[in-house]
Coordinates of C-alpha atoms in Angstrom, one line a residue:
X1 CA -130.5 13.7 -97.8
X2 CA -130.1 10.4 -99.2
X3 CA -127.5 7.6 -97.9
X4 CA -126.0 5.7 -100.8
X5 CA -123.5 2.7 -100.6
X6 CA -120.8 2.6 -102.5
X7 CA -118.1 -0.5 -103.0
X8 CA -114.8 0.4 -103.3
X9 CA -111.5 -0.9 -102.8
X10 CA -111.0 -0.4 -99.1
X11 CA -106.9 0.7 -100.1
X12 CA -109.8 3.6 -102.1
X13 CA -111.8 3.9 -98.7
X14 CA -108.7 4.4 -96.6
X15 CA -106.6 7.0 -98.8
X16 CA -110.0 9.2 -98.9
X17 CA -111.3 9.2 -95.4
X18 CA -107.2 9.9 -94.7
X19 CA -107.4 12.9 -97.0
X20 CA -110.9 14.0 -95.6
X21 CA -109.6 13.8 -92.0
X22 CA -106.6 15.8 -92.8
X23 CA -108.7 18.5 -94.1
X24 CA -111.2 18.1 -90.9
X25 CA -113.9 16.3 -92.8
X26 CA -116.1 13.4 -92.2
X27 CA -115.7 10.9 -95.1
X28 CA -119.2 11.8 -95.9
X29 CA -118.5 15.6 -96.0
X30 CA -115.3 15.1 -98.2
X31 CA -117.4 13.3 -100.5
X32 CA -120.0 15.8 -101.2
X33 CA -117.8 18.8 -101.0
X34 CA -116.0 16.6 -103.7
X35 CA -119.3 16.4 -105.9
X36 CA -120.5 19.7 -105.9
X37 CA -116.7 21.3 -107.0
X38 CA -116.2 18.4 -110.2
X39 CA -117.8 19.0 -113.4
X40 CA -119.4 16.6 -115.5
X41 CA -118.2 16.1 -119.1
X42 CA -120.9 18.2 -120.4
X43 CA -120.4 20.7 -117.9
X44 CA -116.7 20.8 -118.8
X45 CA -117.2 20.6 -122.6
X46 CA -119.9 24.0 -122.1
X47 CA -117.2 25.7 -120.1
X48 CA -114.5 25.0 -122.6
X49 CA -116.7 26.7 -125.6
X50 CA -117.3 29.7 -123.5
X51 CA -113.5 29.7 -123.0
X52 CA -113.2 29.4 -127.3
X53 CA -115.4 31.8 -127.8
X54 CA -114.3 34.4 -125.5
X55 CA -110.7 33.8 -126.7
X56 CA -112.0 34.2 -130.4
X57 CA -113.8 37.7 -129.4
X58 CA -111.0 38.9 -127.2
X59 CA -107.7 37.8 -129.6
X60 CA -109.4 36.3 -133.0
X61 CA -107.8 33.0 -131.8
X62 CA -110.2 30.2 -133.8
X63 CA -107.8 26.8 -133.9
X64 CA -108.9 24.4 -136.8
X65 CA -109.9 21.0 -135.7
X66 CA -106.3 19.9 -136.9
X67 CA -104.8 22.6 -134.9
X68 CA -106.4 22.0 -131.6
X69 CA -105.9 17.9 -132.3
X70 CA -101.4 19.3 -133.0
X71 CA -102.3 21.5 -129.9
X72 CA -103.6 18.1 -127.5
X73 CA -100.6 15.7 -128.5
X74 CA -98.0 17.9 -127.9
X75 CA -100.2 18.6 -124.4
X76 CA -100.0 14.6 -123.9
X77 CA -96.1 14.4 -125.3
X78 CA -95.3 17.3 -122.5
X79 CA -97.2 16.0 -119.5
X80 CA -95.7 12.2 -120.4
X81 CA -92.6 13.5 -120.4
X82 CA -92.9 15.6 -117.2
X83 CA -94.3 12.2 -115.3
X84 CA -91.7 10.0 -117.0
X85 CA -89.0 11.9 -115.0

């Protein structure tokens, strides 16, 4: 295993070695669990196409590029609504 520094805010530091205690991890610990469970944006993009395609086999659903652009902003309007109140 590797040690790597990172600089960050120490405000950063603090809030994530709280959060990593609370759930009985080292800082260190935290931090890895927390790599291995995010994707990357390819991995998320490969998982969303699986997603499409299963949809579009299971249901027929096959959103244009327009639609799935409509289908995103009203996403966006919803969730800025919800975190406006």
């Amino acid at each position: 295993m590797s040690d790597a520094n990172v600089r960050i805010p120490e405000e950063a530091k603090d809030r994530l070695a709280a959060i990593a205690a609370a759930e009985g991890l080292s800082l260190r610990a935290y931090l890895a669990r927390l790599a291995e469970t995010l994707l990357t944006p390819a991995e998320r993009a490969e998982r969303a196409e699986k997603a499409l395609a299963a949809l579009k086999e299971w249901n027929g659903y096959a959103p244009t590029a327009a639609q799935e652009q409509d289908l995103d902003s009203e996403l966006d309007r919803r969730l800025a609504q919800v975190t406006a109140e």
